[in-house]
CSV table of C-alpha atoms in Angstrom, one decimal:
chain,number,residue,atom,x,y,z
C,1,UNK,CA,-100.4,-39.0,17.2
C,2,UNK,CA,-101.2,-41.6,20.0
C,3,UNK,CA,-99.1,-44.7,19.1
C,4,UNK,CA,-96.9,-46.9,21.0
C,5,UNK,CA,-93.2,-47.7,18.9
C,6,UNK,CA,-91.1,-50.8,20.2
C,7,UNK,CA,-87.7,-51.9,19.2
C,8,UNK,CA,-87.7,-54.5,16.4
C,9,UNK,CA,-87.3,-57.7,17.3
C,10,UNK,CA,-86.6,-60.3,17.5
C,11,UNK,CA,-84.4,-60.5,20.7
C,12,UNK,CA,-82.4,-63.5,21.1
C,13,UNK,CA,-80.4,-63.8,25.0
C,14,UNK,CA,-78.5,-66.8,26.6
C,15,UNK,CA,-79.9,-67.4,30.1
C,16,UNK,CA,-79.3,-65.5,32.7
C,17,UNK,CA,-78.5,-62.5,30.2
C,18,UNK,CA,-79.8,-58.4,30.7
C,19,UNK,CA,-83.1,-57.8,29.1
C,20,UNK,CA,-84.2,-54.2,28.5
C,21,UNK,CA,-87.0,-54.0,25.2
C,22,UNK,CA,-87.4,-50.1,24.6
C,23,UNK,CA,-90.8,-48.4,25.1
C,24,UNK,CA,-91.7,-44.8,23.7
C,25,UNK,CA,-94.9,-43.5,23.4
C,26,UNK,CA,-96.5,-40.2,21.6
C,27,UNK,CA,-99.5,-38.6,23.4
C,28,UNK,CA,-101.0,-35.3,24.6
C,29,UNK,CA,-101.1,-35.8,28.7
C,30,UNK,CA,-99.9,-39.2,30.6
C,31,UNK,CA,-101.6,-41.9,29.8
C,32,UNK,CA,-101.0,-45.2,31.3
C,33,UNK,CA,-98.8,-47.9,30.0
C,34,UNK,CA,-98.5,-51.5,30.2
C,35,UNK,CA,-96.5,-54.4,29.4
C,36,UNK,CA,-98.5,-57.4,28.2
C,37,UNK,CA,-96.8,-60.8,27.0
C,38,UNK,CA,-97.8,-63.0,25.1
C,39,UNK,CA,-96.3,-67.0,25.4
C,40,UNK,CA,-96.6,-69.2,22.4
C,41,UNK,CA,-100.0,-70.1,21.6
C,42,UNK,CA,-101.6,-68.2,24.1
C,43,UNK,CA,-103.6,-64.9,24.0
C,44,UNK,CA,-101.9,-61.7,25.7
C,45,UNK,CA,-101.8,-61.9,29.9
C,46,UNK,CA,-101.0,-58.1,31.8
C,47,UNK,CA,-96.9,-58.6,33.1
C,48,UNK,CA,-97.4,-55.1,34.5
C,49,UNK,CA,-98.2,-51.0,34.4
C,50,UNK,CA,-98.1,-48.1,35.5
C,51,UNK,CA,-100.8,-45.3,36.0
C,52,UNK,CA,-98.5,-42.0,36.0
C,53,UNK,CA,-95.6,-40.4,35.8
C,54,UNK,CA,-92.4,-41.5,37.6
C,55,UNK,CA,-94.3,-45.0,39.0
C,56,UNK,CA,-92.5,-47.8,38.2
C,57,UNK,CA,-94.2,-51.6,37.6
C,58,UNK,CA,-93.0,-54.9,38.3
C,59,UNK,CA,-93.4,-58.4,38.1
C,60,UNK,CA,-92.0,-61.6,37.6
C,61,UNK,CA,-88.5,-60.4,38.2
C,62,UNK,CA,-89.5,-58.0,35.0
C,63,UNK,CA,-89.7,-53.7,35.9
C,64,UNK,CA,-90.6,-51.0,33.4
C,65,UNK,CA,-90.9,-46.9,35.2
C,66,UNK,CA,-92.8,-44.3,33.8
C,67,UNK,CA,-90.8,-41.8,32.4
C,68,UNK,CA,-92.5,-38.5,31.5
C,69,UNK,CA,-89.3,-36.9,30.4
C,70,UNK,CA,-88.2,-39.1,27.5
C,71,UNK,CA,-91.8,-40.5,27.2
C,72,UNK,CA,-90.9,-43.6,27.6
C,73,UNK,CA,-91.5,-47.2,29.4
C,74,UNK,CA,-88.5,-49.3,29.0
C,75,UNK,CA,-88.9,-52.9,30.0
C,76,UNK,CA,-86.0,-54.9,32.1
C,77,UNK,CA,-85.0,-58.0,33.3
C,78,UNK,CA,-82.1,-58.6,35.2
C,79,UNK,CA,-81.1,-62.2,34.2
C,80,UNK,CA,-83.9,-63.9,32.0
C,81,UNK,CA,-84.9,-68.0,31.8
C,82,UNK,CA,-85.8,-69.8,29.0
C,83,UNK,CA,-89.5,-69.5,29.9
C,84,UNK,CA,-89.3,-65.8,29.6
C,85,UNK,CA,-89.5,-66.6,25.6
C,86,UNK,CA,-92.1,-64.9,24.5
C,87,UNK,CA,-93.7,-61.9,22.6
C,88,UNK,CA,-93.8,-58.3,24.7
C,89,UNK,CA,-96.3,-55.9,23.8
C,90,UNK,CA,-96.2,-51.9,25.2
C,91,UNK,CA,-99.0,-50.7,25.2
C,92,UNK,CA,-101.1,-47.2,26.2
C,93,UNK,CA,-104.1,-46.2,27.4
C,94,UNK,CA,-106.3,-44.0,24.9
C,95,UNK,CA,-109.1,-42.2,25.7
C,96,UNK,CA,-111.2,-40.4,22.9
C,97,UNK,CA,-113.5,-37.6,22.4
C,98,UNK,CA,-116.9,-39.7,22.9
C,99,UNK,CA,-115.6,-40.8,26.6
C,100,UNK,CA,-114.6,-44.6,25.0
C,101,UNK,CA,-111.0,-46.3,26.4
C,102,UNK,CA,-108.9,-48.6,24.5
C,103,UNK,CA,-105.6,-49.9,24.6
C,104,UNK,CA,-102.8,-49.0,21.7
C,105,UNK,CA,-100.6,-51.4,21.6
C,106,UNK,CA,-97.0,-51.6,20.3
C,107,UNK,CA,-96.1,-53.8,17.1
C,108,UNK,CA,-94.8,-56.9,19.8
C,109,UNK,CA,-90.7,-57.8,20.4
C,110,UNK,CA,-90.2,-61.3,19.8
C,111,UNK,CA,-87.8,-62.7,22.8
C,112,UNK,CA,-85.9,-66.4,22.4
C,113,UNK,CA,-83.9,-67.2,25.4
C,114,UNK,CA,-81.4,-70.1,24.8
C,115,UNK,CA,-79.7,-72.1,27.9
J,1,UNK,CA,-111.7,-73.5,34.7
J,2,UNK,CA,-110.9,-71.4,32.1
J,3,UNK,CA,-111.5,-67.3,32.4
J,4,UNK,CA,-111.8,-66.5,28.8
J,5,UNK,CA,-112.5,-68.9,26.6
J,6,UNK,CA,-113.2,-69.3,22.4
J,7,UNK,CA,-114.3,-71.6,20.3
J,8,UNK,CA,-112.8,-72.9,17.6
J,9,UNK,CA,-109.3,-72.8,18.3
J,10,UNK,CA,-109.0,-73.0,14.4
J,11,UNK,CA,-111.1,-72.6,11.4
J,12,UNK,CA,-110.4,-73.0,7.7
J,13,UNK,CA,-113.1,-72.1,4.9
J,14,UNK,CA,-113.3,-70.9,1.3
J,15,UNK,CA,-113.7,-67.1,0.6
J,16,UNK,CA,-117.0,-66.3,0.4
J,17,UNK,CA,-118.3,-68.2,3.1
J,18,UNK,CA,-120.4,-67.2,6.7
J,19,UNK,CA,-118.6,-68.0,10.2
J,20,UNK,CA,-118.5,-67.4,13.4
J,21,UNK,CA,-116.2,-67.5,16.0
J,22,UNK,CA,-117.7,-67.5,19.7
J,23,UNK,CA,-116.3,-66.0,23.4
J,24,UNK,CA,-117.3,-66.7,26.7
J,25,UNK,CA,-115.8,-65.4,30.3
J,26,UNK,CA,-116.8,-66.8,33.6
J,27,UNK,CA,-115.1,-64.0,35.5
J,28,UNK,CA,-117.9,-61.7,35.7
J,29,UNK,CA,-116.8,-59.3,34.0
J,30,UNK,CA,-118.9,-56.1,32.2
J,31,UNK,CA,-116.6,-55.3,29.4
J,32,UNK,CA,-116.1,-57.8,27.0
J,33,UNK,CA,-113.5,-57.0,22.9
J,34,UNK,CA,-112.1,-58.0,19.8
J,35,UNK,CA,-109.3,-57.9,18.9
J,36,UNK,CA,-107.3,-59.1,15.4
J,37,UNK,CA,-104.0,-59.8,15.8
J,38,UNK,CA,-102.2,-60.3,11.9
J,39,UNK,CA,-99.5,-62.1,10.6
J,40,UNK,CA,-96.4,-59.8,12.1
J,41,UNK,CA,-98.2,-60.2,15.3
J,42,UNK,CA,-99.5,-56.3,14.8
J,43,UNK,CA,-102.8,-56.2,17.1
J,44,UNK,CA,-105.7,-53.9,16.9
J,45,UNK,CA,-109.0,-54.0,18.4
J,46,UNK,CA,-112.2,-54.2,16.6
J,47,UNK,CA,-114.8,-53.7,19.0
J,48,UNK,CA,-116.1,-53.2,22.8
J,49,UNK,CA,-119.1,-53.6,24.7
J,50,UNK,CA,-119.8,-53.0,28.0
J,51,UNK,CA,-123.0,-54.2,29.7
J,52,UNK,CA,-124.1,-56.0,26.4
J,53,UNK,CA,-123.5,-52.2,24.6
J,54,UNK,CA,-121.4,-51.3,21.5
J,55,UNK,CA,-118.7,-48.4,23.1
J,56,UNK,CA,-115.8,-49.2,20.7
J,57,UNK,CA,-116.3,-49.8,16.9
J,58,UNK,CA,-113.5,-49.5,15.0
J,59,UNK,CA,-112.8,-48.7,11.1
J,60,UNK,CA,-113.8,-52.4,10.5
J,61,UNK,CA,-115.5,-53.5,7.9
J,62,UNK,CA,-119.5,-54.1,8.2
J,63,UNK,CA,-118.9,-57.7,7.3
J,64,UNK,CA,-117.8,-58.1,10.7
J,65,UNK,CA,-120.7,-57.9,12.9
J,66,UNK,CA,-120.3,-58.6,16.6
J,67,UNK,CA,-123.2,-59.9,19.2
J,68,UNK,CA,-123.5,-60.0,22.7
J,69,UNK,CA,-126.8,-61.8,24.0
J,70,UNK,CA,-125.8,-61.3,27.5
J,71,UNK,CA,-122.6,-59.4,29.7
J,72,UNK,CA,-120.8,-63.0,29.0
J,73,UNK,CA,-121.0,-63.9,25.8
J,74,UNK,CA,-119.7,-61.8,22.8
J,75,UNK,CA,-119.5,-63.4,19.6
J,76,UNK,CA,-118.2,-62.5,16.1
J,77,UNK,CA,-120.0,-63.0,13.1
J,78,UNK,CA,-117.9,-62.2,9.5
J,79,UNK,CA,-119.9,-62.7,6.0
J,80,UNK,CA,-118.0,-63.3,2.7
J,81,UNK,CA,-115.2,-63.9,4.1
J,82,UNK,CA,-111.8,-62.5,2.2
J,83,UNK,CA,-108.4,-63.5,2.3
J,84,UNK,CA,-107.3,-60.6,4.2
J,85,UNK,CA,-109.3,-61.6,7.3
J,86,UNK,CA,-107.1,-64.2,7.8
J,87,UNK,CA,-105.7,-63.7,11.4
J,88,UNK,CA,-106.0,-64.8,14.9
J,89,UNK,CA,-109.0,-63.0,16.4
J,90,UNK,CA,-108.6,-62.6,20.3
J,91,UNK,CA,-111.8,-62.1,22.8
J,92,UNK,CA,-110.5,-60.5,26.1
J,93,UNK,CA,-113.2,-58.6,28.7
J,94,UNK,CA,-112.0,-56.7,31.9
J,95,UNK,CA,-114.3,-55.7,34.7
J,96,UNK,CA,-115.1,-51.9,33.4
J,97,UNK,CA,-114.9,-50.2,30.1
J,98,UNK,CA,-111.5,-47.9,31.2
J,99,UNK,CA,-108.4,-48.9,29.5
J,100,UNK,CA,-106.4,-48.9,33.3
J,101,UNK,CA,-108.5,-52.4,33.9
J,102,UNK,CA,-106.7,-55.6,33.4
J,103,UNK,CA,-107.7,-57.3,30.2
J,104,UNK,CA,-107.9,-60.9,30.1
J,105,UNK,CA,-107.4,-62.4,26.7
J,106,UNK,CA,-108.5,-65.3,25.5
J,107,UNK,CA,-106.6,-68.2,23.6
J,108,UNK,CA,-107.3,-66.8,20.6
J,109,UNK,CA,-109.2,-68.5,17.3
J,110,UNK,CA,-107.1,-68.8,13.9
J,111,UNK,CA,-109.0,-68.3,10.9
J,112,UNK,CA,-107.7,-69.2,7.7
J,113,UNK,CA,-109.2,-68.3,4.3
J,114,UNK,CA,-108.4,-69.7,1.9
């Protein structure tokens, strides 16, 4: 198939805490893959991606790398804040047989950091 | 200003009924979607257009009929509404139709049927 699986949420941290939400993806060749967040009541904003194997992404203190190996995109954090709550969506690029793109997205992990 | 924006924020009707929910960007952008995000937060799109043309159409039903009078504007009609279209439907555009562009979403609209 071509789907994106997460880890269940929901993740709940203290501040300051190691973030890693897990990433794997099935697919045929090496699509890209990107980490989207969502904050409450908001729509979905890009946090980052990565367009082939072995690149790694970044933003916000946040890093996710490309790995072709265990097909995966693992999302980290070193030591998250309280406005780092939040819902994280993994998500890959799919391309089908007409020529049309679209993103596949992950079922969202639900992250609640206390101070 | 904002980049991507919806109107209404909410909406609450009777099944059976007509609406629509309407998306604008000012980021001049060709690609414009919809997407329905459910109740666990699951999110799938429904449609694309690029240029004001219909390149993604998902299994949706045909109750759901999108329109775009111009590269800014993509709207979303739904007829006879059911409870299962109850959601938060999200407009986003990006500035081509390939899935390695940066989608911008917008606030989203809830709809509630009820």
């Amino acid at each position: 198939g071509n789907s994106v699986t997460q880890m269940e949420g929901p993740v709940t941290l203290s501040e300051e805490a190691f973030l890693t939400i897990n990433c794997t993806y099935t697919a045929t060749g090496y699509p890209s893959l990107f980490w989207y967040v969502q904050y409450p009541g908001e729509g979905l904003q890009l946090l980052l991606k990565a367009t082939k194997a072995d690149d790694k992404g970044s933003n916000k203190g946040f890093e996710a790398t490309y790995r072709k190996e265990t097909t995966s995109f693992h999302l980290e954090k070193g030591s998250v804040q309280v406005s780092d709550s939040a819902v994280y969506f993994c998500a890959r690029a799919f391309s089908s047989q007409g020529g049309s793109e679209k993103l596949v997205f992950g079922k969202g992990t639900k992250l609640t950091v206390n101070p | 200003d904002t980049a991507v924006s919806q109107t209404p924020k909410y909406l609450v009707t009777q099944m059976g009924n007509d609406k629509s929910i309407k998306c604008e960007q000012n980021l001049g952008h060709d690609t414009m979607y919809w997407y329905k995000q459910d109740s666990k937060k699951f999110l799938k799109i429904m449609f694309s257009y690029n240029n004001k043309e219909l390149i993604i159409n998902e299994t949706v039903p045909n109750r759901f009929s999108p329109k775009s009078p111009d590269k800014a504007h993509l709207n979303l009609h739904i007829n006879s509404l059911e409870l299962g279209d109850s959601a938060v439907y999200f407009c986003a555009s990006s500035q081509d139709w390939r899935a390695t562009d940066t989608q911008y979403f917008g606030p989203g609209t809830r709809l509630t049927v009820l």
